[in-house]
CSV table of C-alpha atoms and ligand atoms in Angstrom, one decimal:
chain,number,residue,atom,x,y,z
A,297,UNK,CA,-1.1,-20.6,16.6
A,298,UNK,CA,1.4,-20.9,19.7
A,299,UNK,CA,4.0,-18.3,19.7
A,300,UNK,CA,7.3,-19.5,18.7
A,301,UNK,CA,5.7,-22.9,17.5
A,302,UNK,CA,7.2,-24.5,14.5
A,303,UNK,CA,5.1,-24.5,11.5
A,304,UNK,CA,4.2,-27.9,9.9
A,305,UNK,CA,6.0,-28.3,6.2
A,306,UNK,CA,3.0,-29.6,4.2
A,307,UNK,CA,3.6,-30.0,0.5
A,308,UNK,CA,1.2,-27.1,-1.2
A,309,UNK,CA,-0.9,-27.7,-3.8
A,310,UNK,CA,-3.9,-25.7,-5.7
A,311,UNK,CA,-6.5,-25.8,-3.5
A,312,UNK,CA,-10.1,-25.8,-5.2
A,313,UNK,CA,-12.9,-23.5,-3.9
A,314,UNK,CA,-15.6,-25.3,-1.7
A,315,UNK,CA,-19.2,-24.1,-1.9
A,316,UNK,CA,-19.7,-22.1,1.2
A,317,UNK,CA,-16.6,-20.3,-0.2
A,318,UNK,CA,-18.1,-19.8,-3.2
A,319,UNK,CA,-20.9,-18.1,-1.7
A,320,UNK,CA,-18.1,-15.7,0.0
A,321,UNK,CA,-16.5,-15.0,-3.7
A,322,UNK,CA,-19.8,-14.3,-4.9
A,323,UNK,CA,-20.2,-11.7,-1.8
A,324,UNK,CA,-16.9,-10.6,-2.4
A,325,UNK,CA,-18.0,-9.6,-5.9
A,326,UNK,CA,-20.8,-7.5,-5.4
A,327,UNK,CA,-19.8,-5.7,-2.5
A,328,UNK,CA,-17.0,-4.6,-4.5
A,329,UNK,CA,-19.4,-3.8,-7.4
A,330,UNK,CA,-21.1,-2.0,-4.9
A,331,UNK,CA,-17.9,-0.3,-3.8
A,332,UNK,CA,-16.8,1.2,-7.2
A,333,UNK,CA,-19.6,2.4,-8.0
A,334,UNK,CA,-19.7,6.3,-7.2
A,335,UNK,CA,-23.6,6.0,-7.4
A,336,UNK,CA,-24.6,3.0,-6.2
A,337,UNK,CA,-26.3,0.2,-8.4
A,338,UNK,CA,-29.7,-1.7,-8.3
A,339,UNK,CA,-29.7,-5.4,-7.9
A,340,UNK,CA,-30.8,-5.7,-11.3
A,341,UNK,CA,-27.4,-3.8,-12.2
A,342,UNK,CA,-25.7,-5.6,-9.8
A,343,UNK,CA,-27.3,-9.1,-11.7
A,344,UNK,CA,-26.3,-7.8,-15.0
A,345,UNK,CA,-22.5,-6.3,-13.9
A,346,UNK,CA,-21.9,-9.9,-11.9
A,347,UNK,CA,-23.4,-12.1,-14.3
A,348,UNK,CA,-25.2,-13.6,-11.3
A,349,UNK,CA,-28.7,-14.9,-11.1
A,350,UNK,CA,-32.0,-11.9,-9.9
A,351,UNK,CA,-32.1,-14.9,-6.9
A,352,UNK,CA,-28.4,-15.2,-6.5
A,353,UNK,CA,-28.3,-11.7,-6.2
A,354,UNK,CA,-31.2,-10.8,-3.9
A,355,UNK,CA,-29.8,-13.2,-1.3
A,356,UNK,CA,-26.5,-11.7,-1.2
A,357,UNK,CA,-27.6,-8.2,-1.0
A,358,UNK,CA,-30.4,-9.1,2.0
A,359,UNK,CA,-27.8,-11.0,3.7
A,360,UNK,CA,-25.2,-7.3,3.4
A,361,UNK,CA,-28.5,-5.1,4.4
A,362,UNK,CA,-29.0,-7.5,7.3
A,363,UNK,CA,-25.4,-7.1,8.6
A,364,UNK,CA,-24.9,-3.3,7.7
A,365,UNK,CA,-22.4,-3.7,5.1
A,366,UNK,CA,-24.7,-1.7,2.7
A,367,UNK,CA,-27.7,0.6,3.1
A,368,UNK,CA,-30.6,0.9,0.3
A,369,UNK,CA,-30.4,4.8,-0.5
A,370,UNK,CA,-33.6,6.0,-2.5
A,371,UNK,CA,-34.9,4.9,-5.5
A,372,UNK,CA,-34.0,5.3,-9.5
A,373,UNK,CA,-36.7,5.6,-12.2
A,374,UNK,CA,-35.7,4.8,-15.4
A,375,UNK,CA,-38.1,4.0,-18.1
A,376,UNK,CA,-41.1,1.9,-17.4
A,377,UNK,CA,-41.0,-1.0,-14.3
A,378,UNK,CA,-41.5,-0.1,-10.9
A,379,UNK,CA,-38.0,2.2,-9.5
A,380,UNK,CA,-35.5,0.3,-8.6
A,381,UNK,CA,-33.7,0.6,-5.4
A,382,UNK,CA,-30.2,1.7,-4.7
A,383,UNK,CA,-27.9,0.1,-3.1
A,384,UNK,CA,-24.8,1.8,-1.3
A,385,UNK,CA,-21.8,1.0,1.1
A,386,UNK,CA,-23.0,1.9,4.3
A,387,UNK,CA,-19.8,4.0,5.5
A,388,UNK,CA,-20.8,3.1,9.3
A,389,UNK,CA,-21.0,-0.6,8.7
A,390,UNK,CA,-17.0,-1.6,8.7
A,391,UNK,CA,-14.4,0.4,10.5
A,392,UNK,CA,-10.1,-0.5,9.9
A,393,UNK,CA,-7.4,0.6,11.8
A,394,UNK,CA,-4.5,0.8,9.6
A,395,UNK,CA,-0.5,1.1,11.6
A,396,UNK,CA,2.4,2.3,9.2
A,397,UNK,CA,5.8,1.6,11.0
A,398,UNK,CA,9.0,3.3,9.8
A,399,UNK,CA,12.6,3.8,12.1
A,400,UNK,CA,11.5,7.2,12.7
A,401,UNK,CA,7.7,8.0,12.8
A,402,UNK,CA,4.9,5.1,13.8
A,403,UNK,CA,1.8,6.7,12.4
A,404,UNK,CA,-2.1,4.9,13.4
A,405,UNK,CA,-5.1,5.6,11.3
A,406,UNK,CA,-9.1,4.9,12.1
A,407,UNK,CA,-11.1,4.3,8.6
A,408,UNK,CA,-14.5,4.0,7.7
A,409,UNK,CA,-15.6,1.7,5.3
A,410,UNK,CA,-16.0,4.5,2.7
A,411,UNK,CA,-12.1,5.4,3.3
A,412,UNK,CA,-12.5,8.6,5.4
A,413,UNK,CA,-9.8,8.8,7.9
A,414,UNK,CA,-12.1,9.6,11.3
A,415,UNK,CA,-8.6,10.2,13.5
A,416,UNK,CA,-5.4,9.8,13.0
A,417,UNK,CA,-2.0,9.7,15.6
A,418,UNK,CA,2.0,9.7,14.7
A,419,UNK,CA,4.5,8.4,17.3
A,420,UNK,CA,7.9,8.4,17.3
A,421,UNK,CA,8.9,4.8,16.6
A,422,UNK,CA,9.9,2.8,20.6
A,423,UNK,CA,14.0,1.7,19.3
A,424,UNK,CA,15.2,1.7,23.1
A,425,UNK,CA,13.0,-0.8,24.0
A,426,UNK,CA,12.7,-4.5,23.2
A,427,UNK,CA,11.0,-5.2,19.9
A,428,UNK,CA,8.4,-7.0,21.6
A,429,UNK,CA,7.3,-4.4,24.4
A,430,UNK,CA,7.0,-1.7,21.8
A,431,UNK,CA,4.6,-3.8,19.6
A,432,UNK,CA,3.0,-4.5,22.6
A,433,UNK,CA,2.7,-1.2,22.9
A,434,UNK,CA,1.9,-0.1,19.5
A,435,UNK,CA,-1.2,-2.8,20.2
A,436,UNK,CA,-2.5,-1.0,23.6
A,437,UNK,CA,-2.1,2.5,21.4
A,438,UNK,CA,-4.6,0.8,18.9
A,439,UNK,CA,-6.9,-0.8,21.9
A,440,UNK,CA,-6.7,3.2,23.1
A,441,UNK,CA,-8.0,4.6,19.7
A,442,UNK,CA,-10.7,2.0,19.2
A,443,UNK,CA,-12.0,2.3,22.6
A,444,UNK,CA,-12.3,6.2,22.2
A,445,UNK,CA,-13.7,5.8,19.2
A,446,UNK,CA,-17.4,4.5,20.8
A,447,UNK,CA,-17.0,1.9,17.5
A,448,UNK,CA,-18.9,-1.2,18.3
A,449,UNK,CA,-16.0,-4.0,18.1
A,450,UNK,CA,-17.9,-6.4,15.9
A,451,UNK,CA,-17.5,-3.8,13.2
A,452,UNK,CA,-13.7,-3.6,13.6
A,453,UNK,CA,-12.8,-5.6,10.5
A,454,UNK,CA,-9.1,-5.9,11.3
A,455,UNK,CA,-5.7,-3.6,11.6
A,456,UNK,CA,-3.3,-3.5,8.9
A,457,UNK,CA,0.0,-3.1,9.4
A,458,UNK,CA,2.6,-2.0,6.6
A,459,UNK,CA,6.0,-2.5,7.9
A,460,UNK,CA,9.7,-1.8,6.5
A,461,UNK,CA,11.3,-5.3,4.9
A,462,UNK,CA,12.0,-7.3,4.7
A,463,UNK,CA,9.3,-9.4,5.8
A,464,UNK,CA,8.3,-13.1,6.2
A,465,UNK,CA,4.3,-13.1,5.0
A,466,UNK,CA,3.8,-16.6,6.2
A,467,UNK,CA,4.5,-16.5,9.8
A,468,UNK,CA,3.6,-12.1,10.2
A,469,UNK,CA,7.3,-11.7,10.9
A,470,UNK,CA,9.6,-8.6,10.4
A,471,UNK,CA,13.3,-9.6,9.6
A,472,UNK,CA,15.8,-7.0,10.5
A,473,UNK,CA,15.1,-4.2,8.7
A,474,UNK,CA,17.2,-1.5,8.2
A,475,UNK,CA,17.8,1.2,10.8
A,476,UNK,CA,15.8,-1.0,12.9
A,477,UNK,CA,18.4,-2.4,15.4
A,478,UNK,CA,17.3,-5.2,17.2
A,479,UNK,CA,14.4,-6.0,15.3
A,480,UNK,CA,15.3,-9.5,14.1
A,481,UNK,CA,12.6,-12.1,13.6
A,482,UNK,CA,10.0,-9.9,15.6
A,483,UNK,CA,6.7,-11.8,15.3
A,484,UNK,CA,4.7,-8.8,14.9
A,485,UNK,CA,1.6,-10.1,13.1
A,486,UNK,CA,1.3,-12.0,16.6
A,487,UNK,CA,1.8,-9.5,19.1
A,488,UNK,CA,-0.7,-7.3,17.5
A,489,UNK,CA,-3.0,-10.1,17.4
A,490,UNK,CA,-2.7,-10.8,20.7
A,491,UNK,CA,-3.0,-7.3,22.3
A,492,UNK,CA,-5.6,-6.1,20.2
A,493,UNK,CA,-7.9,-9.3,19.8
A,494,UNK,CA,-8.3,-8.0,16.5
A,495,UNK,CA,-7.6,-10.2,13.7
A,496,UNK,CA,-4.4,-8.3,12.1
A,497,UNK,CA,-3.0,-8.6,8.6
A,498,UNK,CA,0.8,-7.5,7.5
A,499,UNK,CA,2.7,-6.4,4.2
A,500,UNK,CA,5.7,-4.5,3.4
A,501,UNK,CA,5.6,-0.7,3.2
A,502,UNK,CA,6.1,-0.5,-0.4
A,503,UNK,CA,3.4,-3.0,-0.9
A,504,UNK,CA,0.5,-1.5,1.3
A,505,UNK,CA,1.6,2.1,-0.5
A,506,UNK,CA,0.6,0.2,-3.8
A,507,UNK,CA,-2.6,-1.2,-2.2
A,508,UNK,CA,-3.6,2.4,-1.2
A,509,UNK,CA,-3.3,3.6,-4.7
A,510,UNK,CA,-5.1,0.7,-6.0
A,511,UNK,CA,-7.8,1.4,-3.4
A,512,UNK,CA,-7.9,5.4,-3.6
A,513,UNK,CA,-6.2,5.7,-6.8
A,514,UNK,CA,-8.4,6.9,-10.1
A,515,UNK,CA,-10.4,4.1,-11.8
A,516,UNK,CA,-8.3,3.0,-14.7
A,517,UNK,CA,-9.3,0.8,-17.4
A,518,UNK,CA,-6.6,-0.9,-16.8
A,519,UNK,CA,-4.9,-1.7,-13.2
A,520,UNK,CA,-1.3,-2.4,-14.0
A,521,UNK,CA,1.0,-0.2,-12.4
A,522,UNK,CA,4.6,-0.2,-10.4
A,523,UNK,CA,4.8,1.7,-7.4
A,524,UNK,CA,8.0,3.3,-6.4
A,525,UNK,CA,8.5,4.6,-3.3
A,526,UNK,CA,11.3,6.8,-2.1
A,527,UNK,CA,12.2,6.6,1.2
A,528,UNK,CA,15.3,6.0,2.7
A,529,UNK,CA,15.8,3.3,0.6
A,530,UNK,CA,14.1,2.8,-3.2
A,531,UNK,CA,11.4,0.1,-2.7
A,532,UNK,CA,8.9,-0.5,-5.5
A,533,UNK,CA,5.3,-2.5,-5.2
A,534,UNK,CA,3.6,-4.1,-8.3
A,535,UNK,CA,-0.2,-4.2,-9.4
A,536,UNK,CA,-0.9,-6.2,-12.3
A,537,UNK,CA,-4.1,-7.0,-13.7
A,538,UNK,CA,-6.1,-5.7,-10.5
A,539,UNK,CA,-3.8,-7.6,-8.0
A,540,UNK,CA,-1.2,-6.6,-5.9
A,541,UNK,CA,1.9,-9.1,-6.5
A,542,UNK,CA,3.8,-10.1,-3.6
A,543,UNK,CA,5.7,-12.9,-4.0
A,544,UNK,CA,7.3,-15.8,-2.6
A,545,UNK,CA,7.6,-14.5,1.0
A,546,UNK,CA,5.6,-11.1,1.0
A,547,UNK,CA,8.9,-9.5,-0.5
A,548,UNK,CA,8.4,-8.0,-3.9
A,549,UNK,CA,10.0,-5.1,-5.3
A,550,UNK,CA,13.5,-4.9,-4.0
A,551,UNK,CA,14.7,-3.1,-6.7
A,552,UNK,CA,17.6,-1.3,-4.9
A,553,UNK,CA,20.3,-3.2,-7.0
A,554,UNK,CA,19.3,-2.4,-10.4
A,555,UNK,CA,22.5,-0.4,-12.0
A,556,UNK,CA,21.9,3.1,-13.1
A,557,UNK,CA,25.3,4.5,-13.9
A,558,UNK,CA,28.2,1.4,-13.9
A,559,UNK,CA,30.4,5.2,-12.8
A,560,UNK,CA,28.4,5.9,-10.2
A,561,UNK,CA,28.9,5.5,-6.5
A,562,UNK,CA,29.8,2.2,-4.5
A,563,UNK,CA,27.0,0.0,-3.3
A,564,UNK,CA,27.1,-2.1,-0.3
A,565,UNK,CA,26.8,-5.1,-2.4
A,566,UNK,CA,30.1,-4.1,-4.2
A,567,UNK,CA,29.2,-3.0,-7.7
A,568,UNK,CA,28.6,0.4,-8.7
A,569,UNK,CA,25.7,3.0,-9.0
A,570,UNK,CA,22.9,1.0,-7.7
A,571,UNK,CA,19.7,2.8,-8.3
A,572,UNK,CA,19.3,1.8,-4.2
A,573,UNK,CA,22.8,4.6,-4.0
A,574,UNK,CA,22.6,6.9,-6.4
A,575,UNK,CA,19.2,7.9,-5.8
A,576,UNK,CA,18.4,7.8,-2.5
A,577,UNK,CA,17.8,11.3,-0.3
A,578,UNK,CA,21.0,11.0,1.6
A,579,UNK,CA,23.5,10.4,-1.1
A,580,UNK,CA,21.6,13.8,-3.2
A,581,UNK,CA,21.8,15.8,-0.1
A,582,UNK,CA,25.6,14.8,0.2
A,583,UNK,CA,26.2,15.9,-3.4
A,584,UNK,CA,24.1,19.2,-2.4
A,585,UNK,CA,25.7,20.0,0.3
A,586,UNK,CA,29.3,19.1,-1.8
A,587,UNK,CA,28.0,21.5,-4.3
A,588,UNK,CA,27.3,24.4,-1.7
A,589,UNK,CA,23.7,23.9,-2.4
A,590,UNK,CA,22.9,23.0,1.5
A,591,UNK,CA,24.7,24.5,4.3
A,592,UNK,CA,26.2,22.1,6.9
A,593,UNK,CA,25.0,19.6,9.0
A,594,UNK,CA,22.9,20.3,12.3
A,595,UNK,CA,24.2,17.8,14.7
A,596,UNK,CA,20.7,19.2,16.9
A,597,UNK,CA,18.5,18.7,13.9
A,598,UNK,CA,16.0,15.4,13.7
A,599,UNK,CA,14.8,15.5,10.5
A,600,UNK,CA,18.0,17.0,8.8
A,601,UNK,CA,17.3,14.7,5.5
A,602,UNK,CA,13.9,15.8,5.2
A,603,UNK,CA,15.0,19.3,5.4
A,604,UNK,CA,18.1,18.7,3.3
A,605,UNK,CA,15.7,17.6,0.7
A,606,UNK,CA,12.9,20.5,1.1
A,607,UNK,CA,15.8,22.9,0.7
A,608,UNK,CA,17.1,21.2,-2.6
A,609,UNK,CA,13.9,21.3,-4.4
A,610,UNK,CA,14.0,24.9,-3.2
A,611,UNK,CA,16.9,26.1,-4.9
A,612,UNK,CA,16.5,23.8,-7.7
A,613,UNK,CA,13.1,25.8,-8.5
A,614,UNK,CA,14.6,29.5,-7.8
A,615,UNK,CA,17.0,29.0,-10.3
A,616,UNK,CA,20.0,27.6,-8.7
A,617,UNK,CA,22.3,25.9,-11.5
A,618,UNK,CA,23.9,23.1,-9.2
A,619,UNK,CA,20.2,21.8,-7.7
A,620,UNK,CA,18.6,21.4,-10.6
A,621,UNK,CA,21.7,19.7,-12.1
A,622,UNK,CA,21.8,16.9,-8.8
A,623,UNK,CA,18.1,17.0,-9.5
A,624,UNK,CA,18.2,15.8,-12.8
A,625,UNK,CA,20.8,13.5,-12.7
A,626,UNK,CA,18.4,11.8,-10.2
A,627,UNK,CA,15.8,12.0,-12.3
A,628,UNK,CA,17.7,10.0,-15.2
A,629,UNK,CA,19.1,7.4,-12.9
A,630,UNK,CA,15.7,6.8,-11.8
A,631,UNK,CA,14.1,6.9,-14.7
A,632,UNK,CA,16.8,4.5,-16.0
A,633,UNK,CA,16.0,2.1,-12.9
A,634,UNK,CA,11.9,1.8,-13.5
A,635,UNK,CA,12.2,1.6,-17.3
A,636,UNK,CA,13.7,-2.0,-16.6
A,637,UNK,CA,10.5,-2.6,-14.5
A,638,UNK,CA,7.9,-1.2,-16.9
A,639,UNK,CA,9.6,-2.9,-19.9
A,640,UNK,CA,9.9,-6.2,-17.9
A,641,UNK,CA,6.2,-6.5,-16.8
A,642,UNK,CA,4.8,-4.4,-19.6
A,643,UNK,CA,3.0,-2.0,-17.5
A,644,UNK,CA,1.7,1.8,-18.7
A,645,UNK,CA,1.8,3.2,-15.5
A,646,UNK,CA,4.4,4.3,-12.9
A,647,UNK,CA,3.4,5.8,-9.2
A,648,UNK,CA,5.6,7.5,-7.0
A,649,UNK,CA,5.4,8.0,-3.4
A,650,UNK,CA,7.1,7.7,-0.1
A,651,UNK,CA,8.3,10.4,2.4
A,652,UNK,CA,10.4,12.0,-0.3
A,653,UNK,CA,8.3,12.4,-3.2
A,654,UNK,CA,6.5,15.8,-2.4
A,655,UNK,CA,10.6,17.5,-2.7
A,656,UNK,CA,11.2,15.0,-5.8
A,657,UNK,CA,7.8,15.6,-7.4
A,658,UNK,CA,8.6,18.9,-9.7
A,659,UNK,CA,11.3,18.3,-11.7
A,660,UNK,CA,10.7,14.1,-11.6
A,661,UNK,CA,7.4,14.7,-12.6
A,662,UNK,CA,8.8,17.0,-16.1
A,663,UNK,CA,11.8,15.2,-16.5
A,664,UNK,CA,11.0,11.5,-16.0
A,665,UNK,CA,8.0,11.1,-18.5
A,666,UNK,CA,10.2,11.9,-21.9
A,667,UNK,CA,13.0,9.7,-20.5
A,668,UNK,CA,10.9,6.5,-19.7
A,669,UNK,CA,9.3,7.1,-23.5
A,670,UNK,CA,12.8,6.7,-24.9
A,671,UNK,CA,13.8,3.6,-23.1
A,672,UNK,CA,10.4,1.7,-23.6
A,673,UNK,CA,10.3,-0.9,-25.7
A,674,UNK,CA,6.8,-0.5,-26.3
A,675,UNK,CA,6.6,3.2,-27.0
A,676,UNK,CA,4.8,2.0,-30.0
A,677,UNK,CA,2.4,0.5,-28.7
A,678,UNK,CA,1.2,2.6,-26.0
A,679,UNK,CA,2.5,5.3,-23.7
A,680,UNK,CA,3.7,4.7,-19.8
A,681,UNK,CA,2.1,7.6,-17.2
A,682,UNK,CA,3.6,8.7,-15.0
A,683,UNK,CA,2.0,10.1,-11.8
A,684,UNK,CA,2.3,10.9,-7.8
A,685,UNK,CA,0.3,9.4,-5.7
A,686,UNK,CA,-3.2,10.0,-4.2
A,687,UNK,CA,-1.9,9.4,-0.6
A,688,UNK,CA,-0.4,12.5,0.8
A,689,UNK,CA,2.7,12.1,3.1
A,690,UNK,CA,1.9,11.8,6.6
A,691,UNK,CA,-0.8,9.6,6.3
A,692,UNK,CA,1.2,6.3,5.3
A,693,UNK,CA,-1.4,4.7,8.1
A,694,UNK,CA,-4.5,4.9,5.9
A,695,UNK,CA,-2.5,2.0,3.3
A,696,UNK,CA,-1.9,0.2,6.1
A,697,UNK,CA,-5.8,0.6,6.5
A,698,UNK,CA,-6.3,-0.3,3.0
A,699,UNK,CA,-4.8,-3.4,3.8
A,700,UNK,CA,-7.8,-4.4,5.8
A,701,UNK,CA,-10.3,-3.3,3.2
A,702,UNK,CA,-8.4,-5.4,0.4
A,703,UNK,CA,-8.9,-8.5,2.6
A,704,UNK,CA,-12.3,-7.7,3.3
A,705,UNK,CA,-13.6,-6.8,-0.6
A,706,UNK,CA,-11.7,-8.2,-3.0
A,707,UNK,CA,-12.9,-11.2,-4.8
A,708,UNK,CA,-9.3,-12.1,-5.9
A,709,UNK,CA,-9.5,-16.1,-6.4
A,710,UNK,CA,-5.8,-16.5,-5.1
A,711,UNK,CA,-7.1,-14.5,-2.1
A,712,UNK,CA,-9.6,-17.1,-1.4
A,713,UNK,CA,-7.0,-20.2,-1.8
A,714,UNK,CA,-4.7,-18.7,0.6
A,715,UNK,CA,-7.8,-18.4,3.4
A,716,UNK,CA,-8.8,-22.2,2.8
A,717,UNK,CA,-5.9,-23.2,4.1
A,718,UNK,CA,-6.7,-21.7,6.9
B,870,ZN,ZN1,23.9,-2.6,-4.9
């Protein structure tokens, strides 16, 4: 596509699945088969697990040995028959680079197919200069670590990009987010393209944080689960029945307005106590520091919030009578805020994330469990878990990452409609 060309408004309609494609589901399906399993699994497993034909299977898996995408690893006896061969991803076979932009910190990630992060950089994030020199730039940075890498470029899937919102999905656009002056319609799916020669594909932050945990997360029976993340805003990413929901536009989970406390603190969209106010970092530091929990402000210091909150969790866990009180409150107002969620989708799991967790993580973790119990609807049915996530903080990059390996792996039927229309 053209930069800046207009997009043709076609009418959409459900798009069947042509043959060739079909082929790529069934691929799709066993190399994800392949995936989960800790092991690795025969063909005749594989046959069995897909409920594909011996000969459906055979091709498939001679086509992935061919290209690399999976490596035969030893043999398994079991019973009589001749041993049946393994068959396991081949770590060396696919390689995504994975960016995770935020107002502050731009962090870059290198993964293996397997997930292992093979090198990893953090930037601070180019505001001075025009949006699209410091995408630009953010694509030579990626050329840089690829090229160092020695990786062969054919097995350079893609680069993933999780970005703050809001986004638009269709045309790889970021749409003035906040604390992001400037960066208003920035085409950044296109840029990146164009820079890198990579093929590049785009979500929100929340959303690629969710992605990662469905990804790297443990193996559930059952993948439904919201995602919060707490950042400088309150941003949540949904996962229901195996899939990652995004929406309309790529803009899920803006739950920022959901009322916590009708008392609490003004909102910018003029009601009170938005979950979005009354539990972000900034406004708990504020009452912190109100309190005499915190000490003033460092006009020198760069990451005063980030302290502000380290420091909180701090005296909140020596003891200190005020901390734990702000702490708690948070934790009900939260709490408050994702029992709407889980009892709208019917979910019986909750994530949490984001710069801020690691400080939140204590007393959330004790407090927010009991509270979501009593304000379920379904209490009796089962039980919602509550958990933090897999991803540690500082390496946001590798769900951008993930984003390429979701693309690349999942047989997800809506995934395939959205390529044919490409
Ligand atoms: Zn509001």
């Amino acid at each position: 596509m053209v930069l800046g060309a207009p997009e043709i408004a076609v009418p959409q309609r459900r798009r069947g699945t042509n043959l060739p494609k079909m082929g790529d589901f069934n691929q799709a399906v066993i190399l994800d088969s392949i995936r989960r399993s800790e092991e690795g699994l025969s063909r005749v497993e594989l046959a069995a697990s897909a409920g594909l034909a011996a000969q459906t299977v055979s091709n498939i898996c001679r086509r992935l040995l061919d290209s690399g995408l999976i490596v035969e690893a030893g043999k398994e006896t079991s019973g009589p028959g001749k041993p049946r061969t393994i068959l396991r991803l081949n770590p060396r076979g696919m390689y995504a680079v994975g960016v995770h932009i935020d107002p502050a910190l731009t962090n870059y990630a290198l993964l293996d197919a397997v997930g292992t992060v093979l090198e990893s950089v953090v930037e601070p994030t180019d505001l001075d200069s025009a949006p699209a020199v410091a995408v630009a730039a953010m694509g030579a940075r990626i050329r840089a670590m690829i090229d160092a890498s020695g990786i062969e470029e054919h097995r350079i899937a893609g680069v993933g990009v999780a970005t703050p919102g809001p986004v638009d999905a269709a045309s790889g656009t970021v749409v003035d987010p906040p604390h992001m002056t400037g960066w208003t319609r920035v085409p950044l799916r296109d840029i990146l393209m164009e820079t890198t020669g990579l093929p590049v594909v785009m979500d929100k932050d929340v959303t690629a944080s969710a992605v990662a945990e469905l990804w790297a997360g443990p193996a559930c029976d059952t993948s439904d689960f919201v995602y919060v993340y707490v950042g400088t805003g309150i941003g949540a990413g949904l996962v229901l029945n195996d899939t990652v929901v995004r929406g309309a536009s790529g803009n899920v989970g803006e739950i920022g307005h959901i009322i916590t406390d009708p008392d609490g603190p003004e909102c910018d969209c003029g009601r009170r106590g938005c979950v979005k106010v009354t539990s972000m970092p900034e406004t708990l530091a504020a009452a912190a520091r109100e309190a005499g929990v915190l000490p003033p402000v460092d006009p020198a210091s760069t990451t005063q919030l980030m302290d502000d909150m380290t420091a909180l969790a701090e005296a909140a866990a020596d003891g200190n009578e005020a901390a734990a009180a702000i702490l708690a409150q948070s934790a009900r107002r939260m709490a408050g805020a994702v029992s709407v969620l889980t009892n709208l989708l019917d979910v019986s799991r909750v994530v949490f994330g984001g710069p801020f967790w690691p400080a939140l993580a204590p007393t959330h973790l004790a407090q927010i469990p009991p509270l979501l119990e009593r304000l379920s609807v379904t209490s009796s049915v089962h039980s919602v878990d509550v958990a933090g996530t897999v991803v540690n903080s500082g390496e946001e990059a590798f769900g951008a990452a993930c984003l390429v390996m979701e693309k690349t792996f999942s047989p997800n039927a809506a995934q395939l409609l959205l390529d044919s229309k490409h």
